[in-house]
Short mmCIF file of C-alpha atoms in Angstrom, two decimals:
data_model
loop_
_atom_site.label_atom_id
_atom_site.label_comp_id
_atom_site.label_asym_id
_atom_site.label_seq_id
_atom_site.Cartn_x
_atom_site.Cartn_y
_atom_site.Cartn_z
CA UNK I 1 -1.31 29.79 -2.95
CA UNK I 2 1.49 30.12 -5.74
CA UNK I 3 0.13 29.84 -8.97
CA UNK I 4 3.09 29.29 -11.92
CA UNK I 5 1.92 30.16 -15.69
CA UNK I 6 3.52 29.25 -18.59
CA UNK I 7 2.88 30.86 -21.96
CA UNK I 8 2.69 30.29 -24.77
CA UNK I 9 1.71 26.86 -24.46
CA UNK I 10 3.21 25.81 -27.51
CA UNK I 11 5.69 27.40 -30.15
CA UNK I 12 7.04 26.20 -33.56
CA UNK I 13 9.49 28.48 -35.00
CA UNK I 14 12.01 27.42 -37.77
CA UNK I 15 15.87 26.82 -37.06
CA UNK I 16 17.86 29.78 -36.63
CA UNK I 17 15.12 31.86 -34.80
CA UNK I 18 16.06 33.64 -31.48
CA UNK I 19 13.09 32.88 -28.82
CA UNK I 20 11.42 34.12 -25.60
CA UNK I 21 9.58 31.62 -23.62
CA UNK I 22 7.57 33.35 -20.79
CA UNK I 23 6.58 32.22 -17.09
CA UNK I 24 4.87 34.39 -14.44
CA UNK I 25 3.90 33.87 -10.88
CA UNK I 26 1.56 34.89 -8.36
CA UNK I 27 3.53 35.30 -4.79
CA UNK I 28 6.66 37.28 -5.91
CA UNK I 29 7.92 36.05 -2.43
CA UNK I 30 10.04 33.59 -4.37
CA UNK I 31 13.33 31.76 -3.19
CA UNK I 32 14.26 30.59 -6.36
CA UNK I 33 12.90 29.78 -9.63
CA UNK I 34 14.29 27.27 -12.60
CA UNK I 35 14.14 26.49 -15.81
CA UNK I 36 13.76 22.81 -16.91
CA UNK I 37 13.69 20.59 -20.27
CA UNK I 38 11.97 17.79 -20.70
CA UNK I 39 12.30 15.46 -23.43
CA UNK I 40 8.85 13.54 -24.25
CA UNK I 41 8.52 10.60 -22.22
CA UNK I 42 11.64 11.24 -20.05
CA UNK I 43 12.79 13.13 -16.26
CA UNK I 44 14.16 16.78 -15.87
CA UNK I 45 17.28 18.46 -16.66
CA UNK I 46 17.98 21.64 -15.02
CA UNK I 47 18.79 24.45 -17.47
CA UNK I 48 19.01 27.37 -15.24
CA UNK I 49 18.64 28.22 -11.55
CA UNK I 50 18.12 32.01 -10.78
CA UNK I 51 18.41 32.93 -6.94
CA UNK I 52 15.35 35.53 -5.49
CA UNK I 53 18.36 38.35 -5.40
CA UNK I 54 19.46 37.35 -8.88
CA UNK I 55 18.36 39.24 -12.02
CA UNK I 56 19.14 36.99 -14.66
CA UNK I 57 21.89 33.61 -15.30
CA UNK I 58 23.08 32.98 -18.72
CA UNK I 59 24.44 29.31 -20.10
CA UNK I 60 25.55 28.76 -23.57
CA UNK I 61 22.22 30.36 -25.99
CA UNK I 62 20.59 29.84 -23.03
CA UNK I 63 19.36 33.22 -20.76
CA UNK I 64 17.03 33.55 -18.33
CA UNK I 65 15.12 36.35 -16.45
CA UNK I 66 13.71 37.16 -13.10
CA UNK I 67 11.63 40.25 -12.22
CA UNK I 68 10.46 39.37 -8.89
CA UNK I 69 8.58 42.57 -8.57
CA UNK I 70 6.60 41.62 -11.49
CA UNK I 71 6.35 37.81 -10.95
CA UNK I 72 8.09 37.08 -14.30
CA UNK I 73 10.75 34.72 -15.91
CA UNK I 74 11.96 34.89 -19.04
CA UNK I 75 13.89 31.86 -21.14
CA UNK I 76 15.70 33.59 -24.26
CA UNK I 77 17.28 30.90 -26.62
CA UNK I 78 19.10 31.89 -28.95
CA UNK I 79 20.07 31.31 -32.47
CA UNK I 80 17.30 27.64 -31.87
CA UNK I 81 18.43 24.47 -33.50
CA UNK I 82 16.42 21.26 -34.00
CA UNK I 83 17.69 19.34 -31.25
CA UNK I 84 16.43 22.26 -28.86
CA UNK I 85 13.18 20.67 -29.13
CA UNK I 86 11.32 19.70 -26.09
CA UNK I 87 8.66 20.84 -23.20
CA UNK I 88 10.45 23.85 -21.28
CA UNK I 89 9.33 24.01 -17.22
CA UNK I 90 9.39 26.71 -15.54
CA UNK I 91 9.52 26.13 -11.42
CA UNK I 92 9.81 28.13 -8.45
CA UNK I 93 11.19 26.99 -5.08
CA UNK I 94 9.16 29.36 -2.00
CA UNK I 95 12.11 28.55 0.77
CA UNK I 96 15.00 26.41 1.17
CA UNK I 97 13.11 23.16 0.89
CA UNK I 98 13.94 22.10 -2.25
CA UNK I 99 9.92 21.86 -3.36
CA UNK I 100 8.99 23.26 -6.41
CA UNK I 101 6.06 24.46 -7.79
CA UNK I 102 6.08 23.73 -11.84
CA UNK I 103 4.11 25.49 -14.65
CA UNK I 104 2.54 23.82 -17.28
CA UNK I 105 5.17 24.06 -19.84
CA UNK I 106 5.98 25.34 -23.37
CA UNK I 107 5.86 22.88 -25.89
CA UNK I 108 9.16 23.84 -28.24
CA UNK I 109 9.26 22.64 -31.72
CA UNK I 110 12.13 23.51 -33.98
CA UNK I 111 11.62 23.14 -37.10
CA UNK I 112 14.87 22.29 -39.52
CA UNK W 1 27.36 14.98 -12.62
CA UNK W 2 25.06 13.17 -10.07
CA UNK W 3 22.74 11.03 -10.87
CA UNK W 4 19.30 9.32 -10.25
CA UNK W 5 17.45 6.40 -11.04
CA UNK W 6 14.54 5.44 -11.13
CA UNK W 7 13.07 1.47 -11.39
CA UNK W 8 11.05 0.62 -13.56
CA UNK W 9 10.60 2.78 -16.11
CA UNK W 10 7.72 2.13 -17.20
CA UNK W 11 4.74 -0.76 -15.50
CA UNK W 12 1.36 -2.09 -16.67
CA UNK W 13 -1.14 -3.87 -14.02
CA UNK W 14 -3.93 -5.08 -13.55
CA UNK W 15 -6.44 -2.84 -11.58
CA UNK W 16 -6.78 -3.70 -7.65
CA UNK W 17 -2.75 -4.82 -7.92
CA UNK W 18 -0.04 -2.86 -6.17
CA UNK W 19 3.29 -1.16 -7.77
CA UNK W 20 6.26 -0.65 -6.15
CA UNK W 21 8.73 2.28 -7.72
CA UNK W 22 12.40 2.57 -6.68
CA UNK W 23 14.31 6.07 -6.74
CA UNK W 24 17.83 5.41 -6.02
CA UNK W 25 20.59 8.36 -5.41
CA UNK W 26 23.62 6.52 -7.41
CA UNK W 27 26.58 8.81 -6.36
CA UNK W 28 25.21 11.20 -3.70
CA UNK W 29 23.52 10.21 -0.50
CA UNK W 30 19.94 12.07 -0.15
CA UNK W 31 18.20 11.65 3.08
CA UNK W 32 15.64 13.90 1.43
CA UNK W 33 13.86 12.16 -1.85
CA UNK W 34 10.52 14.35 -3.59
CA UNK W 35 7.76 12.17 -5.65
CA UNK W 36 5.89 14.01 -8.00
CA UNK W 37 3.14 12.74 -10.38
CA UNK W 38 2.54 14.18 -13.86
CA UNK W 39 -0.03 13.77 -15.93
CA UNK W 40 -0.52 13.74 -19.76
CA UNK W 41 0.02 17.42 -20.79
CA UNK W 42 0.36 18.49 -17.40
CA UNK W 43 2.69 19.81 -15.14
CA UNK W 44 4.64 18.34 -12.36
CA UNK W 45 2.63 17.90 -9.13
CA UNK W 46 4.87 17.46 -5.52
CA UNK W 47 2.92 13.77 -4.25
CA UNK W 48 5.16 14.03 -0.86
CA UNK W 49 8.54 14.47 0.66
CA UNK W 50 10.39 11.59 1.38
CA UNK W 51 12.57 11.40 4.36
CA UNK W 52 15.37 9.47 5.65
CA UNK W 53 14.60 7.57 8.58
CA UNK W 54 11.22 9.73 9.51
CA UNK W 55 7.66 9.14 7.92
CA UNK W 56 6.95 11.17 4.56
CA UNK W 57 5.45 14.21 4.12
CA UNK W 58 2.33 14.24 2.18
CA UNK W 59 1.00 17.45 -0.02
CA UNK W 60 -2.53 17.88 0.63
CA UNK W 61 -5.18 16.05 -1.38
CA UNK W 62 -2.54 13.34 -1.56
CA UNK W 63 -3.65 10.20 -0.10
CA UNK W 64 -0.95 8.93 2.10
CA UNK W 65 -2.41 5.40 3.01
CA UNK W 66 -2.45 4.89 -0.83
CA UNK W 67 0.85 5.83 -2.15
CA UNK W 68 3.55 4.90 0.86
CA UNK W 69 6.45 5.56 0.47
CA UNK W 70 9.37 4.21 2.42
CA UNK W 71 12.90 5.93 2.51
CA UNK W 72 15.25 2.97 3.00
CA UNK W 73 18.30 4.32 3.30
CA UNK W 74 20.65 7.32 2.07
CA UNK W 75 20.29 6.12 -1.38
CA UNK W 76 16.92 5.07 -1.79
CA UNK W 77 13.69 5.80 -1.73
CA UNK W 78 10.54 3.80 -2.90
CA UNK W 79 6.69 4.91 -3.74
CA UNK W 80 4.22 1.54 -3.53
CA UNK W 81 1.27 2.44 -5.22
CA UNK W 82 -1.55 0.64 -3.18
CA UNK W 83 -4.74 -1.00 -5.04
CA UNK W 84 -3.91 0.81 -8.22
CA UNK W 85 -6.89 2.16 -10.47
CA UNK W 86 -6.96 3.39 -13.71
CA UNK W 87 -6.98 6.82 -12.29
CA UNK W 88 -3.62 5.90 -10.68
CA UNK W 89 -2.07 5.82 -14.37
CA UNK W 90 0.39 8.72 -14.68
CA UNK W 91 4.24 9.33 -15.00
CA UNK W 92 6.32 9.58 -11.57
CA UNK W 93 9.30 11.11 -11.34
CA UNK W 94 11.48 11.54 -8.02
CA UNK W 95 14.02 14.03 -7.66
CA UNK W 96 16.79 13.94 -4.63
CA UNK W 97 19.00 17.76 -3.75
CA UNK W 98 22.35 17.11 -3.49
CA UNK W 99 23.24 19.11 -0.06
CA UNK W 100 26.10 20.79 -0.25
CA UNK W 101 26.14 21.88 -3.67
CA UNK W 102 23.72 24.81 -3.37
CA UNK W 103 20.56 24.42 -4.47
CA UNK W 104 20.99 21.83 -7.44
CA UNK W 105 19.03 18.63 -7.10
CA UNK W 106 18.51 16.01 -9.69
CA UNK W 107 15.19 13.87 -11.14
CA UNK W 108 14.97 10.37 -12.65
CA UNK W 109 13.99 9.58 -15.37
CA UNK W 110 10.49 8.89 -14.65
CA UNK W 111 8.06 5.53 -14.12
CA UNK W 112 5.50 5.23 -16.72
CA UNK W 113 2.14 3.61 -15.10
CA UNK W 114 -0.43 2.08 -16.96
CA UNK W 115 -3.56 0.67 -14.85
CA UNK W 116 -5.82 -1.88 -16.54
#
């Protein structure tokens, strides 16, 4: 059974600071995995969607990771502001389904 | 961008009452829909797959004669929650892919439940 882990759980780092948010899985027989924000209270927005033959997608400060071999993701944000504040979901999609299975999520506060 | 919706967006009941939650597709036509449940500090659980015209797909543990869900049409998709209890009490949020544009697909905004 796919197990997605999230760490650290929660982060507070001050504005300006580049970051690394980590996720790491159990089956490396992924299809897909995502990243996610979610603001407190509200749905999903997709930041990032890396394909199983993909290495890594970049958007804006925004990079992300995939070592299948290892069953890793990596989120790199850089240069943080304030308003990147929110819980950070790592999922990963096993076949063309569309189901995900979610981690637990980084909290992200950025302090001004 | 597409978009979903979700109705209401938040609910309190009364325990033993039933809740009704609306997903709708408002650009895009989705005859696949996904509930998930989420609860406080918690991750995102898949509840079920709801399809078009064919009965849902529950994940196990989930019990199916307790949350039905009904997939109206292309654009819609709703999750009764039967004989709610305070356990019931979590955040839903429904997500629909939009086929044809790789693998992208879209949540709501979520439905806050509160059971008395």
């Amino acid at each position: 059974k796919q197990e997605v882990t999230q760490i650290p759980a929660a982060l507070s780092v001050p504005e300006g600071e580049n970051l690394v948010l980590n996720c790491s899985f159990t089956d490396s027989a992924i299809y897909n995995l995502q990243w996610f924000r979610q603001d407190p209270g509200k749905g999903l927005t997709s930041l990032l969607l890396i394909q199983s033959s993909q290495r890594e997608q970049t958007s804006g400060r925004l990079n992300a990771s995939l070592d299948k071999s290892s069953g890793r993701s990596t989120l790199y944000i850089a240069a943080s502001q304030p308003g990147d504040s929110a819980t950070y979901l790592c999922a990963v999609g096993m076949d063309s389904s569309y189901k995900l299975i979610f981690g637990s999520g980084t909290r992200l506060l950025v302090r001004p | 961008g597409a978009v979903v919706s979700q109705h209401p967006s938040w609910v309190i009941c009364k325990s033993g009452t039933s809740v009704k939650i609306e997903c709708r597709s408002l650009d895009f036509q989705a005859t696949t829909m996904f509930w998930y449940r989420q609860f406080p500090k918690q991750s995102l659980m898949l509840m079920a797959t709801s399809n078009e015209g064919s009965k849902a797909t529950y994940e196990q543990g989930v019990e199916k004669d307790k949350f039905l869900i009904n997939h109206a049409s292309l654009t819609l998709s709703t999750l009764t929650v039967t004989s709610a209890h305070p356990e019931d009490s979590s955040f839903y949020i429904c997500s629909a892919p939009t086929s044809g544009r790789g693998e992208t697909q879209y949540f709501g905004p979520g439905t806050r439940l509160l059971v008395l």
